[in-house]
Each structure stands twice: as C-alpha cells, then as structure tokens.
C-alpha cells in the first residue's frame, strides 16, 4: 500500500512537470510561428497535436539553459531598472538643489525690491517735504531762481576743484568733468584692487597715519587761531576805558513774599512749666 501511494505521488509530480513543459513549449512554439509567418491552419493544428504528444526537451540541460537565459534577461532588466532609479534620484537631487537656489535668489530679489521701494518712498517723502517747505517752495518759482543758481555755482566750484586736483586742464562742461572724474576713480579702484593685500594694508596704514597727522595739524592751527582771537579780545578789553558808577545805586525792592509771618504755635506744656516756676522759685512764692 505504501509503495502504491508513493507511485501515485510521483505520478502527480510527473503530470505537473509535463504540464509545465507543455506550457513552456507552447509559448516557444507561438513565438516561432509568429516569426515565420503565414502557416496554414490545418497544418498548425496537426503540428500542435503532434507536439502535444512529444516532450519539448530531450535533455535536462536544455531546460537549464532556458532558465539561465531567462535569468540573464531578468538580471539585465533589473540592472536597467536600477540605472533608471539612480538617474531618477539624481534628477530629484538636482531639482531640490535648483529649487533651493531659486528660492534663495527669489528671496534676495524680493529683499532688494523692498529696499529699493523704501528708498523710493524716502526720496518721495523728501521731495514732498522740500516742496512743502516755504523756504524752498516750488523750484519753478521766481523766488527760488537765485537760490538754485547759487547752488549750481557752488556745485560747479566743487567740481572744478576736484577736477583741477586730478587733471591739469579744466573743461567747460561740468557733466564732462564729472564723467572724467568717475573714470579716474574707477582706474584708481582697479589699481588698488590689483595691489597685493599685504602691501595694500601697509599703504592704507601709512595713509591713515598721514590723515591723522594732517587732522592734528588742522586742529592745532584752529586752536592757535582761536587762542589768538581770545588774546586780541582780552587785549582790547584791557585797553578799553573802565566805566565808573556815579552816585548811589538804588536799593532793590523788598520781596514781601519772602518775609511771610509764620503762624505761632501755642505750647501748653511751656505755660505749665512757667506757672510752676513762679509758684516755687519766685519771691512771692517764698513769702
């Protein structure tokens, strides 16, 4: 009985293996028929019946070869999927980095826009305050023409002073002089930036010392001028005639509010002591 059951189990396994092999052969046969093309229906049906009666594999190594081929195909597909996932991850990282960069740039641009708006508002309020100021008024008015011309002359004088310090010949147009001064300043800045940092620091320290020495000399000259003016004023006061008062000066009026009479406070204990003294220590008390 045990042998019969074992054979039945083995028969079931063989039937399953046969079904599996027939399905695999049917799939391969379908691929082959689609590649070869036009085959007669009757021929295919007869061929399929013949194949069903025969096993598709004569050697177990053939099945192992098919399995190995399918495994290689699967590994190739898995490698392709992994590469795609890696590329997708890289694209996600680039997207996140570019998003953060654009966010930072956007915030910086918005900050600059706010600063520019605040400057515009400040300048607008300044213009409105200047227009509303009666000392300035409308710039197109006749009363301010002289003020504007005086300011322009003062500005032209400063421009000419700076231009004469930078160049030898003077130009007639202030705008041309300003452009040339700006070009000269840019040239100086480029030259300063081209100097090595150590040497530039030494030169900056030297210029700072010269500036401080110049400021000390200016302050010293200013103090000498102030002291000279004070000495002259003191000498003038010493040479001036003294004024002598003639006659008696008038008495100032008395402020009665300062001399208010204080209210007297009656002390009963003092009265009692006075009566006791008169009673015991005076001549009338002795008699």
PDB file of N, CA and C in Angstrom, residues 233-287:
ATOM      1  N   UNK A 233      40.946 139.777  21.896  1.00  0.00           N
ATOM      2  CA  UNK A 233      39.786 140.287  22.623  1.00  0.00           C
ATOM      3  C   UNK A 233      40.161 140.704  24.046  1.00  0.00           C
ATOM      4  N   UNK A 234      41.031 139.917  24.705  1.00  0.00           N
ATOM      5  CA  UNK A 234      41.468 140.267  26.065  1.00  0.00           C
ATOM      6  C   UNK A 234      42.273 141.560  26.062  1.00  0.00           C
ATOM      7  N   UNK A 235      43.152 141.747  25.033  1.00  0.00           N
ATOM      8  CA  UNK A 235      43.926 142.979  24.940  1.00  0.00           C
ATOM      9  C   UNK A 235      43.021 144.166  24.672  1.00  0.00           C
ATOM     10  N   UNK A 236      41.993 143.946  23.833  1.00  0.00           N
ATOM     11  CA  UNK A 236      41.050 145.035  23.555  1.00  0.00           C
ATOM     12  C   UNK A 236      40.270 145.402  24.802  1.00  0.00           C
ATOM     13  N   UNK A 237      39.870 144.403  25.598  1.00  0.00           N
ATOM     14  CA  UNK A 237      39.156 144.708  26.839  1.00  0.00           C
ATOM     15  C   UNK A 237      40.062 145.425  27.832  1.00  0.00           C
ATOM     16  N   UNK A 238      41.372 145.055  27.847  1.00  0.00           N
ATOM     17  CA  UNK A 238      42.301 145.724  28.780  1.00  0.00           C
ATOM     18  C   UNK A 238      42.528 147.175  28.389  1.00  0.00           C
ATOM     19  N   UNK A 239      42.575 147.442  27.075  1.00  0.00           N
ATOM     20  CA  UNK A 239      42.799 148.805  26.614  1.00  0.00           C
ATOM     21  C   UNK A 239      41.548 149.663  26.689  1.00  0.00           C
ATOM     22  N   UNK A 240      40.412 149.063  26.776  1.00  0.00           N
ATOM     23  CA  UNK A 240      39.171 149.841  26.793  1.00  0.00           C
ATOM     24  C   UNK A 240      39.035 150.594  28.106  1.00  0.00           C
ATOM     25  N   UNK A 241      38.337 151.742  28.059  1.00  0.00           N
ATOM     26  CA  UNK A 241      38.127 152.574  29.240  1.00  0.00           C
ATOM     27  C   UNK A 241      37.164 151.889  30.197  1.00  0.00           C
ATOM     28  N   UNK A 242      37.501 151.991  31.495  1.00  0.00           N
ATOM     29  CA  UNK A 242      36.641 151.373  32.502  1.00  0.00           C
ATOM     30  C   UNK A 242      35.468 152.300  32.806  1.00  0.00           C
ATOM     31  N   UNK A 243      34.335 151.760  33.035  1.00  0.00           N
ATOM     32  CA  UNK A 243      33.128 152.525  33.346  1.00  0.00           C
ATOM     33  C   UNK A 243      32.962 152.592  34.856  1.00  0.00           C
ATOM     34  N   UNK A 244      32.939 153.821  35.393  1.00  0.00           N
ATOM     35  CA  UNK A 244      32.770 154.033  36.828  1.00  0.00           C
ATOM     36  C   UNK A 244      31.360 154.504  37.113  1.00  0.00           C
ATOM     37  N   UNK A 245      30.776 153.928  38.134  1.00  0.00           N
ATOM     38  CA  UNK A 245      29.425 154.314  38.515  1.00  0.00           C
ATOM     39  C   UNK A 245      29.462 155.614  39.312  1.00  0.00           C
ATOM     40  N   UNK A 246      28.542 156.485  39.041  1.00  0.00           N
ATOM     41  CA  UNK A 246      28.444 157.775  39.728  1.00  0.00           C
ATOM     42  C   UNK A 246      27.159 157.782  40.529  1.00  0.00           C
ATOM     43  N   UNK A 247      27.278 158.205  41.793  1.00  0.00           N
ATOM     44  CA  UNK A 247      26.098 158.254  42.635  1.00  0.00           C
ATOM     45  C   UNK A 247      25.844 156.933  43.337  1.00  0.00           C
ATOM     46  N   UNK A 248      24.801 156.948  44.136  1.00  0.00           N
ATOM     47  CA  UNK A 248      24.454 155.763  44.900  1.00  0.00           C
ATOM     48  C   UNK A 248      23.464 154.932  44.089  1.00  0.00           C
ATOM     49  N   UNK A 249      23.705 153.649  44.149  1.00  0.00           N
ATOM     50  CA  UNK A 249      22.807 152.759  43.420  1.00  0.00           C
ATOM     51  C   UNK A 249      21.491 152.617  44.150  1.00  0.00           C
ATOM     52  N   UNK A 250      20.436 152.454  43.448  1.00  0.00           N
ATOM     53  CA  UNK A 250      19.113 152.336  44.036  1.00  0.00           C
ATOM     54  C   UNK A 250      18.974 151.019  44.776  1.00  0.00           C
ATOM     55  N   UNK A 251      18.276 151.086  45.900  1.00  0.00           N
ATOM     56  CA  UNK A 251      18.026 149.874  46.657  1.00  0.00           C
ATOM     57  C   UNK A 251      16.994 149.013  45.933  1.00  0.00           C
ATOM     58  N   UNK A 252      17.193 147.742  45.937  1.00  0.00           N
ATOM     59  CA  UNK A 252      16.190 146.878  45.281  1.00  0.00           C
ATOM     60  C   UNK A 252      14.932 146.789  46.110  1.00  0.00           C
ATOM     61  N   UNK A 253      13.858 146.545  45.466  1.00  0.00           N
ATOM     62  CA  UNK A 253      12.580 146.418  46.161  1.00  0.00           C
ATOM     63  C   UNK A 253      12.560 145.143  46.986  1.00  0.00           C
ATOM     64  N   UNK A 254      11.904 145.252  48.118  1.00  0.00           N
ATOM     65  CA  UNK A 254      11.825 144.102  49.012  1.00  0.00           C
ATOM     66  C   UNK A 254      10.712 143.181  48.535  1.00  0.00           C
ATOM     67  N   UNK A 255      11.026 141.941  48.474  1.00  0.00           N
ATOM     68  CA  UNK A 255      10.015 140.960  48.110  1.00  0.00           C
ATOM     69  C   UNK A 255       9.312 140.508  49.370  1.00  0.00           C
ATOM     70  N   UNK A 256       8.091 140.941  49.529  1.00  0.00           N
ATOM     71  CA  UNK A 256       7.352 140.642  50.749  1.00  0.00           C
ATOM     72  C   UNK A 256       6.992 139.174  50.870  1.00  0.00           C
ATOM     73  N   UNK A 257       7.011 138.490  49.761  1.00  0.00           N
ATOM     74  CA  UNK A 257       6.641 137.073  49.839  1.00  0.00           C
ATOM     75  C   UNK A 257       7.670 136.268  50.620  1.00  0.00           C
ATOM     76  N   UNK A 258       8.917 136.737  50.634  1.00  0.00           N
ATOM     77  CA  UNK A 258       9.941 136.011  51.361  1.00  0.00           C
ATOM     78  C   UNK A 258       9.812 136.164  52.864  1.00  0.00           C
ATOM     79  N   UNK A 259       9.177 137.249  53.288  1.00  0.00           N
ATOM     80  CA  UNK A 259       9.114 137.549  54.713  1.00  0.00           C
ATOM     81  C   UNK A 259       7.707 137.351  55.255  1.00  0.00           C
ATOM     82  N   UNK A 260       7.102 136.269  54.925  1.00  0.00           N
ATOM     83  CA  UNK A 260       5.789 135.986  55.472  1.00  0.00           C
ATOM     84  C   UNK A 260       5.907 135.630  56.954  1.00  0.00           C
ATOM     85  N   UNK A 261       4.961 136.092  57.708  1.00  0.00           N
ATOM     86  CA  UNK A 261       4.967 135.840  59.138  1.00  0.00           C
ATOM     87  C   UNK A 261       4.499 134.422  59.403  1.00  0.00           C
ATOM     88  N   UNK A 262       5.319 133.721  60.173  1.00  0.00           N
ATOM     89  CA  UNK A 262       4.967 132.354  60.485  1.00  0.00           C
ATOM     90  C   UNK A 262       3.923 132.323  61.584  1.00  0.00           C
ATOM     91  N   UNK A 263       3.042 131.378  61.472  1.00  0.00           N
ATOM     92  CA  UNK A 263       1.984 131.246  62.490  1.00  0.00           C
ATOM     93  C   UNK A 263       2.580 130.713  63.782  1.00  0.00           C
ATOM     94  N   UNK A 264       2.234 131.399  64.919  1.00  0.00           N
ATOM     95  CA  UNK A 264       2.762 130.987  66.215  1.00  0.00           C
ATOM     96  C   UNK A 264       2.020 129.754  66.707  1.00  0.00           C
ATOM     97  N   UNK A 265       2.791 128.820  67.230  1.00  0.00           N
ATOM     98  CA  UNK A 265       2.228 127.568  67.745  1.00  0.00           C
ATOM     99  C   UNK A 265       2.227 127.654  69.275  1.00  0.00           C
ATOM    100  N   UNK A 266       1.075 127.578  69.883  1.00  0.00           N
ATOM    101  CA  UNK A 266       0.938 127.689  71.340  1.00  0.00           C
ATOM    102  C   UNK A 266       1.281 126.351  71.982  1.00  0.00           C
ATOM    103  N   UNK A 267       2.256 126.419  72.938  1.00  0.00           N
ATOM    104  CA  UNK A 267       2.701 125.215  73.633  1.00  0.00           C
ATOM    105  C   UNK A 267       2.195 125.276  75.075  1.00  0.00           C
ATOM    106  N   UNK A 268       1.268 124.382  75.407  1.00  0.00           N
ATOM    107  CA  UNK A 268       0.668 124.380  76.740  1.00  0.00           C
ATOM    108  C   UNK A 268       1.651 123.886  77.805  1.00  0.00           C
ATOM    109  N   UNK A 269       2.536 122.976  77.429  1.00  0.00           N
ATOM    110  CA  UNK A 269       3.496 122.447  78.408  1.00  0.00           C
ATOM    111  C   UNK A 269       4.436 123.548  78.898  1.00  0.00           C
ATOM    112  N   UNK A 270       4.782 124.486  78.007  1.00  0.00           N
ATOM    113  CA  UNK A 270       5.635 125.603  78.427  1.00  0.00           C
ATOM    114  C   UNK A 270       4.914 126.497  79.436  1.00  0.00           C
ATOM    115  N   UNK A 271       3.617 126.708  79.236  1.00  0.00           N
ATOM    116  CA  UNK A 271       2.839 127.510  80.196  1.00  0.00           C
ATOM    117  C   UNK A 271       2.800 126.844  81.563  1.00  0.00           C
ATOM    118  N   UNK A 272       2.673 125.538  81.588  1.00  0.00           N
ATOM    119  CA  UNK A 272       2.618 124.827  82.870  1.00  0.00           C
ATOM    120  C   UNK A 272       3.957 124.952  83.598  1.00  0.00           C
ATOM    121  N   UNK A 273       5.055 124.801  82.862  1.00  0.00           N
ATOM    122  CA  UNK A 273       6.365 124.929  83.486  1.00  0.00           C
ATOM    123  C   UNK A 273       6.578 126.342  84.030  1.00  0.00           C
ATOM    124  N   UNK A 274       6.120 127.337  83.278  1.00  0.00           N
ATOM    125  CA  UNK A 274       6.269 128.717  83.733  1.00  0.00           C
ATOM    126  C   UNK A 274       5.491 128.974  85.028  1.00  0.00           C
ATOM    127  N   UNK A 275       4.279 128.460  85.129  1.00  0.00           N
ATOM    128  CA  UNK A 275       3.486 128.636  86.343  1.00  0.00           C
ATOM    129  C   UNK A 275       4.130 127.947  87.541  1.00  0.00           C
ATOM    130  N   UNK A 276       4.662 126.745  87.325  1.00  0.00           N
ATOM    131  CA  UNK A 276       5.315 126.035  88.424  1.00  0.00           C
ATOM    132  C   UNK A 276       6.563 126.776  88.893  1.00  0.00           C
ATOM    133  N   UNK A 277       7.305 127.355  87.951  1.00  0.00           N
ATOM    134  CA  UNK A 277       8.495 128.124  88.335  1.00  0.00           C
ATOM    135  C   UNK A 277       8.106 129.331  89.175  1.00  0.00           C
ATOM    136  N   UNK A 278       7.059 130.062  88.745  1.00  0.00           N
ATOM    137  CA  UNK A 278       6.609 131.218  89.520  1.00  0.00           C
ATOM    138  C   UNK A 278       6.094 130.807  90.903  1.00  0.00           C
ATOM    139  N   UNK A 279       5.551 129.635  90.998  1.00  0.00           N
ATOM    140  CA  UNK A 279       4.952 129.211  92.257  1.00  0.00           C
ATOM    141  C   UNK A 279       6.009 128.827  93.282  1.00  0.00           C
ATOM    142  N   UNK A 280       7.062 128.169  92.855  1.00  0.00           N
ATOM    143  CA  UNK A 280       8.007 127.626  93.808  1.00  0.00           C
ATOM    144  C   UNK A 280       9.327 128.392  93.907  1.00  0.00           C
ATOM    145  N   UNK A 281       9.707 129.156  92.905  1.00  0.00           N
ATOM    146  CA  UNK A 281      11.049 129.716  92.899  1.00  0.00           C
ATOM    147  C   UNK A 281      11.054 131.247  92.883  1.00  0.00           C
ATOM    148  N   UNK A 282       9.964 131.932  92.819  1.00  0.00           N
ATOM    149  CA  UNK A 282       9.970 133.408  92.798  1.00  0.00           C
ATOM    150  C   UNK A 282       9.847 133.932  94.236  1.00  0.00           C
ATOM    151  N   UNK A 283       9.951 135.292  94.445  1.00  0.00           N
ATOM    152  CA  UNK A 283       9.875 135.907  95.774  1.00  0.00           C
ATOM    153  C   UNK A 283       8.487 135.794  96.361  1.00  0.00           C
ATOM    154  N   UNK A 284       7.488 135.882  95.520  1.00  0.00           N
ATOM    155  CA  UNK A 284       6.131 135.771  96.029  1.00  0.00           C
ATOM    156  C   UNK A 284       5.857 134.381  96.588  1.00  0.00           C
ATOM    157  N   UNK A 285       6.511 133.388  95.998  1.00  0.00           N
ATOM    158  CA  UNK A 285       6.318 132.011  96.499  1.00  0.00           C
ATOM    159  C   UNK A 285       7.043 131.815  97.831  1.00  0.00           C
ATOM    160  N   UNK A 286       8.180 132.513  98.029  1.00  0.00           N
ATOM    161  CA  UNK A 286       8.914 132.396  99.299  1.00  0.00           C
ATOM    162  C   UNK A 286       8.160 133.008 100.445  1.00  0.00           C
ATOM    163  N   UNK A 287       7.469 134.119 100.229  1.00  0.00           N
ATOM    164  CA  UNK A 287       6.718 134.779 101.267  1.00  0.00           C
ATOM    165  C   UNK A 287       5.477 134.033 101.563  1.00  0.00           C
TER     166      UNK A 287
END
